[in-house]
Short mmCIF file of C-alpha atoms in Angstrom, two decimals:
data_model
loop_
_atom_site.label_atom_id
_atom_site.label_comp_id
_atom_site.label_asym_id
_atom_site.label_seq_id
_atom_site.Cartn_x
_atom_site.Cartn_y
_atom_site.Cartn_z
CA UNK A 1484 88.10 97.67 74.73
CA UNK A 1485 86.84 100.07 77.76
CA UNK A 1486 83.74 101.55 76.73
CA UNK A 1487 84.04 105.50 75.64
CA UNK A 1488 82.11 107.58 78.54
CA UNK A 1489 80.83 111.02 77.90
CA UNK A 1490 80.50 112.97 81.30
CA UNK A 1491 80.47 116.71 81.83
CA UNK A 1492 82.94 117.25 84.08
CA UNK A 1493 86.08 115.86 85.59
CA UNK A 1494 87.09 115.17 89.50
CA UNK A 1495 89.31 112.48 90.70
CA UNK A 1496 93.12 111.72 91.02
CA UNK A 1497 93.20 109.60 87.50
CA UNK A 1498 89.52 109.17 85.77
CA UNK A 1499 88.68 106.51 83.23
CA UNK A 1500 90.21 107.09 79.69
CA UNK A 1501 89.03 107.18 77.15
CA UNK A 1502 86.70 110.51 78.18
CA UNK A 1503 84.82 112.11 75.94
CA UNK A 1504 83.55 116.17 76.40
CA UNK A 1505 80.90 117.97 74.19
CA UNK A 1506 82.57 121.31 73.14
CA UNK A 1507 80.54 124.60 73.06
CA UNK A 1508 80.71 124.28 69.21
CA UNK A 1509 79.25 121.47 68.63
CA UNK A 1510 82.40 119.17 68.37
CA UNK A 1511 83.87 116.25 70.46
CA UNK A 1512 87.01 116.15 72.28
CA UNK A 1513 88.36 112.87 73.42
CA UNK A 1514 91.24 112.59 76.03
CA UNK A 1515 93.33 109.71 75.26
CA UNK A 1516 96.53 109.73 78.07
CA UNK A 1517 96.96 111.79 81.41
CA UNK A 1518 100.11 113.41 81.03
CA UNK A 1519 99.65 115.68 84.21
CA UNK A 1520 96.72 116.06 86.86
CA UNK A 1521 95.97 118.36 89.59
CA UNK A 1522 93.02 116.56 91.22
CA UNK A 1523 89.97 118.44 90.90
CA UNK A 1524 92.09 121.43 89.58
CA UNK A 1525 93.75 120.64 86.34
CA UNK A 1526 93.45 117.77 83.55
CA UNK A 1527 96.50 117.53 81.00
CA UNK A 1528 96.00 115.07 78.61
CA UNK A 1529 97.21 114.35 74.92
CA UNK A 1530 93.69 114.43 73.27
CA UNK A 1531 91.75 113.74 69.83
CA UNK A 1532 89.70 116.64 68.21
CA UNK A 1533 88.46 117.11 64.80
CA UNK A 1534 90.73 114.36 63.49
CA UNK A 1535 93.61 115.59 65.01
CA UNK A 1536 96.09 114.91 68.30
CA UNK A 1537 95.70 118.22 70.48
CA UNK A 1538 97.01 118.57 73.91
CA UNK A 1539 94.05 119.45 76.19
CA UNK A 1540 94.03 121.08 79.41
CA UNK A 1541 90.85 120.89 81.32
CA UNK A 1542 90.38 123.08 84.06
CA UNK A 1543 87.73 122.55 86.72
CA UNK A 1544 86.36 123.99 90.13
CA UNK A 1545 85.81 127.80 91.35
CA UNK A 1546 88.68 129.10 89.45
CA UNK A 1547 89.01 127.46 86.15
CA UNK A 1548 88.08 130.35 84.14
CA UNK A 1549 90.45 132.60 85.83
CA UNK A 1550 93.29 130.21 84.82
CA UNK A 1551 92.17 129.32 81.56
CA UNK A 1552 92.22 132.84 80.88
CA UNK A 1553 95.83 133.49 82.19
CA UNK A 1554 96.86 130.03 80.47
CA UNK A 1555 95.32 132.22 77.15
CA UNK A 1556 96.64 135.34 77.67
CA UNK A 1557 100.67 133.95 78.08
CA UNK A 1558 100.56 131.59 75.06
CA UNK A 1559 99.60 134.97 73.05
CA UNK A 1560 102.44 137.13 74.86
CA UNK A 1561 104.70 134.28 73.94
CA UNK A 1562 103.34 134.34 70.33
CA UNK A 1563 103.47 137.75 69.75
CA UNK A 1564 106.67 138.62 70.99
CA UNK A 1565 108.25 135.63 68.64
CA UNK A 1566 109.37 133.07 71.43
CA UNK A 1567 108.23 129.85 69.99
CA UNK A 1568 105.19 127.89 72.08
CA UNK A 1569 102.23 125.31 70.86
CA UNK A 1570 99.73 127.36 68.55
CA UNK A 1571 96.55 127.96 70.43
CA UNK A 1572 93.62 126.01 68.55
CA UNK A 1573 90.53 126.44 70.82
CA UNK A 1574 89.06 127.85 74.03
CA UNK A 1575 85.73 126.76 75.31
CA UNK A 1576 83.93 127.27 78.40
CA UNK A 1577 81.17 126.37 80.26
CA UNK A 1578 80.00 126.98 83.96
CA UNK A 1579 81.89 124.21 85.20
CA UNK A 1580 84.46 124.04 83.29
CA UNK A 1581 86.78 125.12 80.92
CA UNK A 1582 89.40 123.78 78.23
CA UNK A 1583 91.92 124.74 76.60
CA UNK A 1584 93.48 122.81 73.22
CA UNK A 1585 96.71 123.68 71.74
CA UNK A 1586 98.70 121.85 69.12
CA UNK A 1587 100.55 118.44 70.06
CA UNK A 1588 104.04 118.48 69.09
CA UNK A 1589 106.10 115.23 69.02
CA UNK A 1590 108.67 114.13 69.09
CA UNK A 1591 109.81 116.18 71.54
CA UNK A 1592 111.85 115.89 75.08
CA UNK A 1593 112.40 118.45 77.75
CA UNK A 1594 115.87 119.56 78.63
CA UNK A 1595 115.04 118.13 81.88
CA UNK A 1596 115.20 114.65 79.91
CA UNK A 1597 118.13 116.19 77.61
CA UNK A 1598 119.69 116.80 80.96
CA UNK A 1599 119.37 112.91 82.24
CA UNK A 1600 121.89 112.15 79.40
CA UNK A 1601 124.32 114.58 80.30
CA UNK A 1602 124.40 114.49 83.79
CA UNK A 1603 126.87 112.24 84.59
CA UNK A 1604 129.54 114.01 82.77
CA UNK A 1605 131.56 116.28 84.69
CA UNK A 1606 130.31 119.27 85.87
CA UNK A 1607 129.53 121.82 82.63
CA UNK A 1608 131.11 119.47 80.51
CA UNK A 1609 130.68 121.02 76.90
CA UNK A 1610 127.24 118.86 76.20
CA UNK A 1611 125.79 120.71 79.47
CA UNK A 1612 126.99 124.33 78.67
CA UNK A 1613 125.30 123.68 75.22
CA UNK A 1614 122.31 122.53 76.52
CA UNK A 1615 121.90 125.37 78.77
CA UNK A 1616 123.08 127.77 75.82
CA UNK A 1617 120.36 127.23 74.44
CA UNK A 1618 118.16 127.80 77.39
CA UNK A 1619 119.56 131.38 78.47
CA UNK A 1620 119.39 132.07 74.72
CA UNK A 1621 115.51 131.75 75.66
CA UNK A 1622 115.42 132.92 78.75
CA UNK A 1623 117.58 136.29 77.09
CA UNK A 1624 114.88 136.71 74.48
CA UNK A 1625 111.80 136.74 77.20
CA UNK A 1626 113.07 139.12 79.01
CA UNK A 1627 114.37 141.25 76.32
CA UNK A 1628 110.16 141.66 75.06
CA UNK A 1629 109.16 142.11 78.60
CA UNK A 1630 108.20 138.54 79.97
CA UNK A 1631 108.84 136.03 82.27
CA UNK A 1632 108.15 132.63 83.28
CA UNK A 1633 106.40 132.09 86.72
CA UNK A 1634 107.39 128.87 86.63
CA UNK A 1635 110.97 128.54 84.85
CA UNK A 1636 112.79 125.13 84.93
CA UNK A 1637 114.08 123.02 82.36
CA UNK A 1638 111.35 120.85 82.13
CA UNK A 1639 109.15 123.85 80.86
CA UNK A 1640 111.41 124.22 77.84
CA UNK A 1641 110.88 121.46 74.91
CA UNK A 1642 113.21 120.51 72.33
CA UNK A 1643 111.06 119.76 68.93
CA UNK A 1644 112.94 119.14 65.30
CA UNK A 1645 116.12 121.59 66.94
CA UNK A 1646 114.12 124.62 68.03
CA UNK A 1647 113.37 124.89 71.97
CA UNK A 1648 109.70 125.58 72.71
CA UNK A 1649 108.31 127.55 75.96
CA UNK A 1650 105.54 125.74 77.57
CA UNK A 1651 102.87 126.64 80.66
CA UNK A 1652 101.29 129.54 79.17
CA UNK A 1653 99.72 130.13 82.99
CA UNK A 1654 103.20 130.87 84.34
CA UNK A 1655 103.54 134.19 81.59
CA UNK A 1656 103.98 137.47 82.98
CA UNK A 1657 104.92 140.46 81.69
CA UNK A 1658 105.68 144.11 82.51
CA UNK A 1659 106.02 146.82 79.81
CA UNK A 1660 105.51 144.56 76.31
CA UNK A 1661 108.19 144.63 74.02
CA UNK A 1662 110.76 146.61 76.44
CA UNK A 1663 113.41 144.56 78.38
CA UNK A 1664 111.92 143.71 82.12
CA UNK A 1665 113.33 145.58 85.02
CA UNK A 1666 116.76 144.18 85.96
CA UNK A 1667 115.40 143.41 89.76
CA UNK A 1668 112.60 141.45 87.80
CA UNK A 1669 114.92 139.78 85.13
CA UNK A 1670 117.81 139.24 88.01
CA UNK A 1671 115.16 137.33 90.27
CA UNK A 1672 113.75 135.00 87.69
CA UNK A 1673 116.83 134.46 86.27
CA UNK A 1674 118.18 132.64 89.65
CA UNK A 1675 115.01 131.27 89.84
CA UNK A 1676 116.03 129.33 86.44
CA UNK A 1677 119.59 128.42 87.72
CA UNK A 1678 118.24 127.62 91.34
CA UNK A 1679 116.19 124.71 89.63
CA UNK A 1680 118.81 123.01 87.68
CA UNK A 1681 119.54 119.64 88.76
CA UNK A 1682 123.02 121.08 90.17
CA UNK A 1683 124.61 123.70 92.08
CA UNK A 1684 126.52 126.21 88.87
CA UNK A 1685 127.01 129.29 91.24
CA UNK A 1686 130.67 128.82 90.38
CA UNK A 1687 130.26 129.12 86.85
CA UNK A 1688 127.83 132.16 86.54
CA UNK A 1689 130.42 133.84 84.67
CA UNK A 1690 131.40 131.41 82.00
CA UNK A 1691 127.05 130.71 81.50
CA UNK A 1692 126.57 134.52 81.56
CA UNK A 1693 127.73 134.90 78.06
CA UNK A 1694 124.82 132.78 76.62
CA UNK A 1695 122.24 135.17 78.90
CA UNK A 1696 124.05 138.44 77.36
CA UNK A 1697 124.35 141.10 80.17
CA UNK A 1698 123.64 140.04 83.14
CA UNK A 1699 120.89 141.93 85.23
CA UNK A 1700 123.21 142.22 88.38
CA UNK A 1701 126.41 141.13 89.56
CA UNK A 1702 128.10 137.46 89.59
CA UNK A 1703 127.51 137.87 93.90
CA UNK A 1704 124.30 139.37 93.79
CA UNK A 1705 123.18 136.07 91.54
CA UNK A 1706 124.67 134.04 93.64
CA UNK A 1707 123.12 135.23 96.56
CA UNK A 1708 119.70 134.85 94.99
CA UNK A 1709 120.38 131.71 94.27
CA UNK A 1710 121.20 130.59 97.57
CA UNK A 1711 118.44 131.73 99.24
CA UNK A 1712 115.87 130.33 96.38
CA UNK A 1713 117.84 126.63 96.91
CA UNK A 1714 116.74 126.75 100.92
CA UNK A 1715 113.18 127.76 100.31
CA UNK A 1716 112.69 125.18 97.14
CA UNK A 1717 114.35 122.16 99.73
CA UNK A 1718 112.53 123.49 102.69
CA UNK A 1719 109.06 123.41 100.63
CA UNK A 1720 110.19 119.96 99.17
CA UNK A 1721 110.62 118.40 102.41
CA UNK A 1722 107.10 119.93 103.52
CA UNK A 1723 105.63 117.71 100.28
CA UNK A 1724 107.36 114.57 101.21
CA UNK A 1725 105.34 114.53 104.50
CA UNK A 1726 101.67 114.72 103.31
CA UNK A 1727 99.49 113.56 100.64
CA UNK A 1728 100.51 115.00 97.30
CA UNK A 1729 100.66 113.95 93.66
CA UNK A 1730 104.15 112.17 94.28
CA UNK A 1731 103.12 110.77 97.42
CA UNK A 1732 100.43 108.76 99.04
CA UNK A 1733 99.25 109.67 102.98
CA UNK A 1734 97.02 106.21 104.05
CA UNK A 1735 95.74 106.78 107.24
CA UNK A 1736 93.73 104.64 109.21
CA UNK A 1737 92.69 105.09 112.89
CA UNK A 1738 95.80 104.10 114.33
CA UNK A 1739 98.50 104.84 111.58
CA UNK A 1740 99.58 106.64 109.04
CA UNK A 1741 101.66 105.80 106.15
CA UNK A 1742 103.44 107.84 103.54
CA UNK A 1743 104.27 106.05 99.95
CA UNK A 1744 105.38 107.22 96.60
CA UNK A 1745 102.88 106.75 94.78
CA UNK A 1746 103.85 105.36 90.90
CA UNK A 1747 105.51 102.64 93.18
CA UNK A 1748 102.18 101.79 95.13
CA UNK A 1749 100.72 100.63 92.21
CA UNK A 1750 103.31 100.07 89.75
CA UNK A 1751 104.66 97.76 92.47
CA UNK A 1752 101.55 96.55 94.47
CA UNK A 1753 102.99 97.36 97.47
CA UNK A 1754 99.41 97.98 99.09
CA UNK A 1755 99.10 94.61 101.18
CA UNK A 1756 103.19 95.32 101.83
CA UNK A 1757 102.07 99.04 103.94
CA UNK A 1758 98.92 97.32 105.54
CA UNK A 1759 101.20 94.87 107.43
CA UNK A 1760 104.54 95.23 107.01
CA UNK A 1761 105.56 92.92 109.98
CA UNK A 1762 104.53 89.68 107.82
CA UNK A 1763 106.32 90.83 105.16
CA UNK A 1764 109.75 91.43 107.24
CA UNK A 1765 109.08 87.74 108.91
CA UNK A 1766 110.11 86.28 105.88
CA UNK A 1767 112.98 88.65 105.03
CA UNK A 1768 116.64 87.45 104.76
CA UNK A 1769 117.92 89.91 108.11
CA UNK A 1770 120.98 91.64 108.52
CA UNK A 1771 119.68 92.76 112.23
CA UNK A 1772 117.25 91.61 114.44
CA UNK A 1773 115.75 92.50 117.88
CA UNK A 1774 117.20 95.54 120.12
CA UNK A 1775 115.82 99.24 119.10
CA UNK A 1776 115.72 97.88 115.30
CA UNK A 1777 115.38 94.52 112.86
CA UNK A 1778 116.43 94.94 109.30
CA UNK A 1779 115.83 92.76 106.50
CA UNK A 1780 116.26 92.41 102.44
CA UNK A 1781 112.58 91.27 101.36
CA UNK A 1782 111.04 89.93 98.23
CA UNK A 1783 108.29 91.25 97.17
CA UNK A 1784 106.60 90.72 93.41
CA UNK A 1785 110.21 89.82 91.78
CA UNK A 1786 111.98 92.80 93.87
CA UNK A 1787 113.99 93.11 96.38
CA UNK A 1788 113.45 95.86 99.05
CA UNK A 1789 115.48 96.90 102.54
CA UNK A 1790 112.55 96.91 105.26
CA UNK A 1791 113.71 98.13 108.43
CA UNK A 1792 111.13 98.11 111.47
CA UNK A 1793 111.86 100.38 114.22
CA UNK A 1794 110.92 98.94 117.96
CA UNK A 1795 109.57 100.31 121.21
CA UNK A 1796 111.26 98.14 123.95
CA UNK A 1797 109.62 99.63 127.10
CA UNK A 1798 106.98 101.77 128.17
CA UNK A 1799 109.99 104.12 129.29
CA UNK A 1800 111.07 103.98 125.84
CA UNK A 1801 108.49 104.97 124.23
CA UNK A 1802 107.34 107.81 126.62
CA UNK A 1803 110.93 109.22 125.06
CA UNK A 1804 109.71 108.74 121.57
CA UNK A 1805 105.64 109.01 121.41
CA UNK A 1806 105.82 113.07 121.07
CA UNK A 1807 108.69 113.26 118.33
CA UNK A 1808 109.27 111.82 114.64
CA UNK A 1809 109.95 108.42 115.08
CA UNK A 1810 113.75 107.13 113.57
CA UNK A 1811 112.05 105.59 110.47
CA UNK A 1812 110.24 109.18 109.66
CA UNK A 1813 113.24 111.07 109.85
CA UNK A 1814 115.00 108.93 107.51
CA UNK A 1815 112.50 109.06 105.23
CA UNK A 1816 112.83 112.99 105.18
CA UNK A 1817 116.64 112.86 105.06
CA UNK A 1818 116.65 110.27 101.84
CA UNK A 1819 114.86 112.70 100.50
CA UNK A 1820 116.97 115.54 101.25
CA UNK A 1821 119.88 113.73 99.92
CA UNK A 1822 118.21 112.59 96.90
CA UNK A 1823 116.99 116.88 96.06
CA UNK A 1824 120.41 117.92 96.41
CA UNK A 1825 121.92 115.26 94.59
CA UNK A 1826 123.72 113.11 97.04
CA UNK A 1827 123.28 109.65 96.65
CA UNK A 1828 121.18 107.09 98.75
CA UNK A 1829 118.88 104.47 98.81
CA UNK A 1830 115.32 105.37 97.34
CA UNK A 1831 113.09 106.05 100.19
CA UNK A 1832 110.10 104.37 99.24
CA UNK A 1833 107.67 103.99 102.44
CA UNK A 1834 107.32 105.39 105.50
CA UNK A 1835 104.81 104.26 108.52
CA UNK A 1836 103.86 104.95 111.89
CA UNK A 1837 101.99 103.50 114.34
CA UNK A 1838 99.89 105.95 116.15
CA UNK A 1839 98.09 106.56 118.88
CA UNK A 1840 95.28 108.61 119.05
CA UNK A 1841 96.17 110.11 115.90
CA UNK A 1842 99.75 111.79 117.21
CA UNK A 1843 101.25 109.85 119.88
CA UNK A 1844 103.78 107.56 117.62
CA UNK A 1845 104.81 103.69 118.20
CA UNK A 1846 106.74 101.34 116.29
CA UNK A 1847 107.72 102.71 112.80
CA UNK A 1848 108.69 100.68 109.23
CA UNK A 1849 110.55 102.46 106.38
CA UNK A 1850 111.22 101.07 103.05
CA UNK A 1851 114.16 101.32 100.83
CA UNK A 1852 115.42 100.15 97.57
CA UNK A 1853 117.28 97.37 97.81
CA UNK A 1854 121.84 98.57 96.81
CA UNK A 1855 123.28 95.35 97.54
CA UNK A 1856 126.05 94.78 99.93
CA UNK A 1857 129.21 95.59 98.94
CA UNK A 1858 129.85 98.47 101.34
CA UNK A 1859 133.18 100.12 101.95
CA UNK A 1860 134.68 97.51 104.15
CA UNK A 1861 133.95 95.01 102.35
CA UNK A 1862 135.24 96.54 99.21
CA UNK A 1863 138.77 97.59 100.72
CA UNK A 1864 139.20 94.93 102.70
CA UNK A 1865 142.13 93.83 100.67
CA UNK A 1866 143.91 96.80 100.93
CA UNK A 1867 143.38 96.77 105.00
CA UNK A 1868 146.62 96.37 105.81
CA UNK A 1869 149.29 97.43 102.42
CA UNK A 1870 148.39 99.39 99.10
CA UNK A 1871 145.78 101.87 98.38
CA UNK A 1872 142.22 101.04 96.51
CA UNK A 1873 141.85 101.96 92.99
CA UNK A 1874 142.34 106.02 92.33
CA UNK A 1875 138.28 106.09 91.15
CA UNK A 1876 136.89 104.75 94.24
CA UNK A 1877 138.79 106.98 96.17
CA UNK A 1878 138.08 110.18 94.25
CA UNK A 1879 134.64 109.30 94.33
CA UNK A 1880 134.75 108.95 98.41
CA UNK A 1881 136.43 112.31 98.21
CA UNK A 1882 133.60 113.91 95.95
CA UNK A 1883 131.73 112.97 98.58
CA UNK A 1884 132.60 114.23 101.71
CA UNK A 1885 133.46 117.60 99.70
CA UNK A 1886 129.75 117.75 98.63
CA UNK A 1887 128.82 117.43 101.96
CA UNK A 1888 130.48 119.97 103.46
CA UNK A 1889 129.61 122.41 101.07
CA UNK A 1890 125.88 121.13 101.93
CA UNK A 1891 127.18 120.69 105.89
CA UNK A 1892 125.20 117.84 106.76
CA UNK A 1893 126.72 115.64 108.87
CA UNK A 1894 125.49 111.70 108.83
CA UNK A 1895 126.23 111.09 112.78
CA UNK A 1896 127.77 107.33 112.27
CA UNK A 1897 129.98 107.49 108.99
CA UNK A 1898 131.30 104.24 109.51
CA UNK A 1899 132.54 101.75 106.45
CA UNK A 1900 128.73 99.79 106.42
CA UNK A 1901 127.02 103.16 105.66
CA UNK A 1902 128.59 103.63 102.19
CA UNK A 1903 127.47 101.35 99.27
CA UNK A 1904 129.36 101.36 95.73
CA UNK A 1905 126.97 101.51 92.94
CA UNK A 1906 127.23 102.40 89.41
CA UNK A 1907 130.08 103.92 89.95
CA UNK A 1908 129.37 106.44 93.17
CA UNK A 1909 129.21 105.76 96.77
CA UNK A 1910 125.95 105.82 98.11
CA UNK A 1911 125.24 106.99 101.44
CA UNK A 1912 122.57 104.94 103.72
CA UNK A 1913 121.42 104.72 107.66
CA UNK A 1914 120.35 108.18 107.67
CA UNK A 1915 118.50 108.15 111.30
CA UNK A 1916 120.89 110.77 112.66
CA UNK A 1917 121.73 112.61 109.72
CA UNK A 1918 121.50 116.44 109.96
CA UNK A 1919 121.85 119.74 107.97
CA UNK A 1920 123.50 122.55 109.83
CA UNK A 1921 122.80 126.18 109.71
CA UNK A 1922 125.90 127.03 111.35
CA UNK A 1923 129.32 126.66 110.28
CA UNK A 1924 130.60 126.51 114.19
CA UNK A 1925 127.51 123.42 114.22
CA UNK A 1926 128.90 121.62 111.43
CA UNK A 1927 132.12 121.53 112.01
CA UNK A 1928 132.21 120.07 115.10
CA UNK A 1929 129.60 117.30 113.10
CA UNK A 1930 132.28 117.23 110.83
CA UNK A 1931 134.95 116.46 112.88
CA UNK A 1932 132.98 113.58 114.22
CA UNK A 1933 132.22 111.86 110.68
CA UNK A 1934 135.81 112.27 109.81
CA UNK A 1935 137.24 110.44 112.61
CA UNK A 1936 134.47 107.90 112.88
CA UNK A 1937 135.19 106.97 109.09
CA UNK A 1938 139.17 106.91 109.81
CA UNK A 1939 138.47 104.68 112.86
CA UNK A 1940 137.33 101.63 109.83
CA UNK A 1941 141.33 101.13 109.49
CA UNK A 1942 143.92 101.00 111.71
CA UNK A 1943 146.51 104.33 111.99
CA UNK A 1944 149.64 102.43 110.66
CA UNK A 1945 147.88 101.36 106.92
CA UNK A 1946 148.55 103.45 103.85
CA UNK A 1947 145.17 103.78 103.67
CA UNK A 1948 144.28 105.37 106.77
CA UNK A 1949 147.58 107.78 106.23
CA UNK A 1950 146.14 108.74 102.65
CA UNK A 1951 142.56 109.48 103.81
CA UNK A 1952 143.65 111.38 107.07
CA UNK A 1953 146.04 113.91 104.58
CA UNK A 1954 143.38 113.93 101.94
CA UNK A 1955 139.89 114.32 104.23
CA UNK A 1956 140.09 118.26 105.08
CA UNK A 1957 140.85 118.69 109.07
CA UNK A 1958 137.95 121.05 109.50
#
């Protein structure tokens, strides 16, 4: 068994557990499990003290009183306005740090993980309007005493033993105590909350308003809100996925730099896999080689991956491509586009570039979960020439396409070899020219190009080229 250290203060991405802290009053408090850390800023571990399991936060650095003390002062607003939250059990501080214990409640689950079981249903089945019931219901009753959540999502919101608990005391704000918030105030944080769910309900604000009570603004004005929230969340998501972060690992060495997620670096010991990717892809099974780009399926620790290594053929080549992302970056920010507003793809797992002088880029490698091969082609090849492909498969294409023109990105080459079936869904994958429009004059004209690229996979006279040309929109 690891021996039990006792240190005074905290720093690091993930310190040794067990970790033991002398409180103020004499007592020990010994974190067990990380269940959320903000190097060198927060500590959020499930926790042993006085015989009993606690969840501990830990705050350290410059402003860990500060937030301690807003972390305090919401989980009392919450308690004293009736909206259910972890008792408080102890504050202690010292000049370095401070800590905060409340009581550990389990079982519980987020609705973010009650969500993951509903999600496939279709959209606001009669499990999902429940489920978020029961979270405007909440929501409803903040705001009617005067607070709101800084931070509202549905992983804030626990389910323990059938009630639904409020969690983040730091995120608690309130106007006027017991009097309903403003309605500009209640309106905002509201589409805050429904900006955040896992998918788009604009359309259904009026059948989910009913759970809220009276809404603090009109259906439009909500929707509005909720549009503009979306585009800053995804444009400050796709800022994240391009630097070192909790999710994501930036390894830089003098004439690289390499972006990885990071559970997967080590879960999957894909360390010796970033240093030198080109060994790896040597022994990969290819599906292209040589030209602007080789790709590969490779095995690596009882996995399989997709490693695709992007080339520089000339010196004229790459004076075109040393001052802008390289192919294999901007895939790795479009994956994750797709995967934030729920459009499947292939999990982007590593990105790297070879750099010069710390800017001027080289040959790139990106790697990708591994979705098999049984693209679109393949799959209705026997319905090429006569007959249509079973009704799912080609609702599912539909669903598709209709999501992403209501997104308007365009993928640039939507031929058959870009669309994987998995689990039901198509998946879309090659994302090096894929592009979100601002513009509806932009996309369209994208559009246009995607549709007749992915009609050009059959020829005119098949039933399956007539169906998709009357069912794909024109425009």
């Amino acid at each position: 068994m690891q021996a039990v250290q006792t240190a005074p203060r905290l720093a690091g991405r993930v310190p040794a557990l067990p970790y033991v802290m002398e409180l103020a009053d004499g007592s020990q408090l010994e974190l067990l499990e990380w269940l959320r850390v903000l190097p060198d800023k927060r500590y959020v571990a499930r926790a042993r003290w006085r015989d009993q399991q606690v969840l501990a936060k830990v705050f350290v650095g410059p402003s860990a009183e500060r937030h301690c003390r807003r972390e305090q002062r919401g989980i009392q607003r919450l308690l004293d306005q009736g909206i259910a939250t972890p008792a408080l059990l102890y504050q202690d501080t010292t000049p370095r740090r401070t800590c905060l214990l409340t009581a550990f409640i389990a079982p519980t689950r987020s609705l973010s993980q009650e969500w993951a079981t509903v999600a496939a249903q279709p959209l606001l089945s009669a499990d999902q309007e429940a489920l978020l019931a029961r979270a405007l219901a909440v929501i409803a009753a903040m705001h009617r005493n005067g607070i709101w959540h800084g931070d509202l999502h549905l992983g804030n919101l626990l389910v323990n033993d059938g009630n639904l608990l409020v969690i983040d005391g730091d995120c608690i704000r309130s106007e006027t105590l017991g009097k309903p918030l403003s309605r500009r105030r209640a309106r905002r944080n509201l589409g805050v909350f429904l900006a955040q769910l896992p998918v788009d309900l604009s359309d259904y604000l009026p059948q989910l308003a009913r759970h809220y009570g009276l809404l603090p603004g009109s259906i439009r004005q909500l929707q509005r809100l909720i549009r503009r929230v979306q585009a800053w969340r995804l444009q400050k998501y796709l800022k994240k996925v391009q630097r070192d972060c909790t999710s994501f690992a930036a390894l830089r060495t003098r004439d690289s730099l390499a972006l990885v997620r990071r559970r997967q670096l080590d879960q999957d010991h894909l360390g010796p896999l970033v240093q030198d990717p080109d060994a790896v892809l040597a022994n990969g099974r290819f599906y292209k080689q040589g030209g602007t780009a080789a790709v590969a399926a490779v095995d690596w620790h009882d996995q399989t991956w997709l490693l695709k290594r992007y080339n520089i053929k000339s010196v004229g080549h790459w004076l075109t491509r040393c001052w802008r992302a390289s192919r294999a970056w901007h895939s790795w920010v479009a994956a994750h586009l797709l995967a934030f507003v729920g459009i499947p793809t292939a999990s982007a797992v590593m990105v790297k570039e070879q750099r010069t002088f710390g800017v001027l880029r080289g040959p790139a490698w990106l790697l990708l979960e591994h979705c098999g091969d049984d693209d679109l082609l393949r799959r209705w090849a026997p319905w090429a020439e006569q007959g249509l492909p079973p009704q799912a498969e080609r609702e599912a294409l539909l669903a598709l396409v209709a999501d992403l023109r209501r997104l308007r990105i365009g993928h640039g080459d939507l031929k058959g070899h870009n669309l994987l079936w998995r689990d039901g869904q198509w998946l879309l994958i090659d994302l090096d020219s894929l592009r979100r429009y601002r513009s509806g004059w932009g996309y369209r004209r994208a559009y246009a190009r995607d549709r007749a690229r992915l009609l050009r996979n059959w020829a005119p006279h098949s039933a399956l080229y007539q169906w998709l040309d009357q069912a794909l929109p024109a425009a």
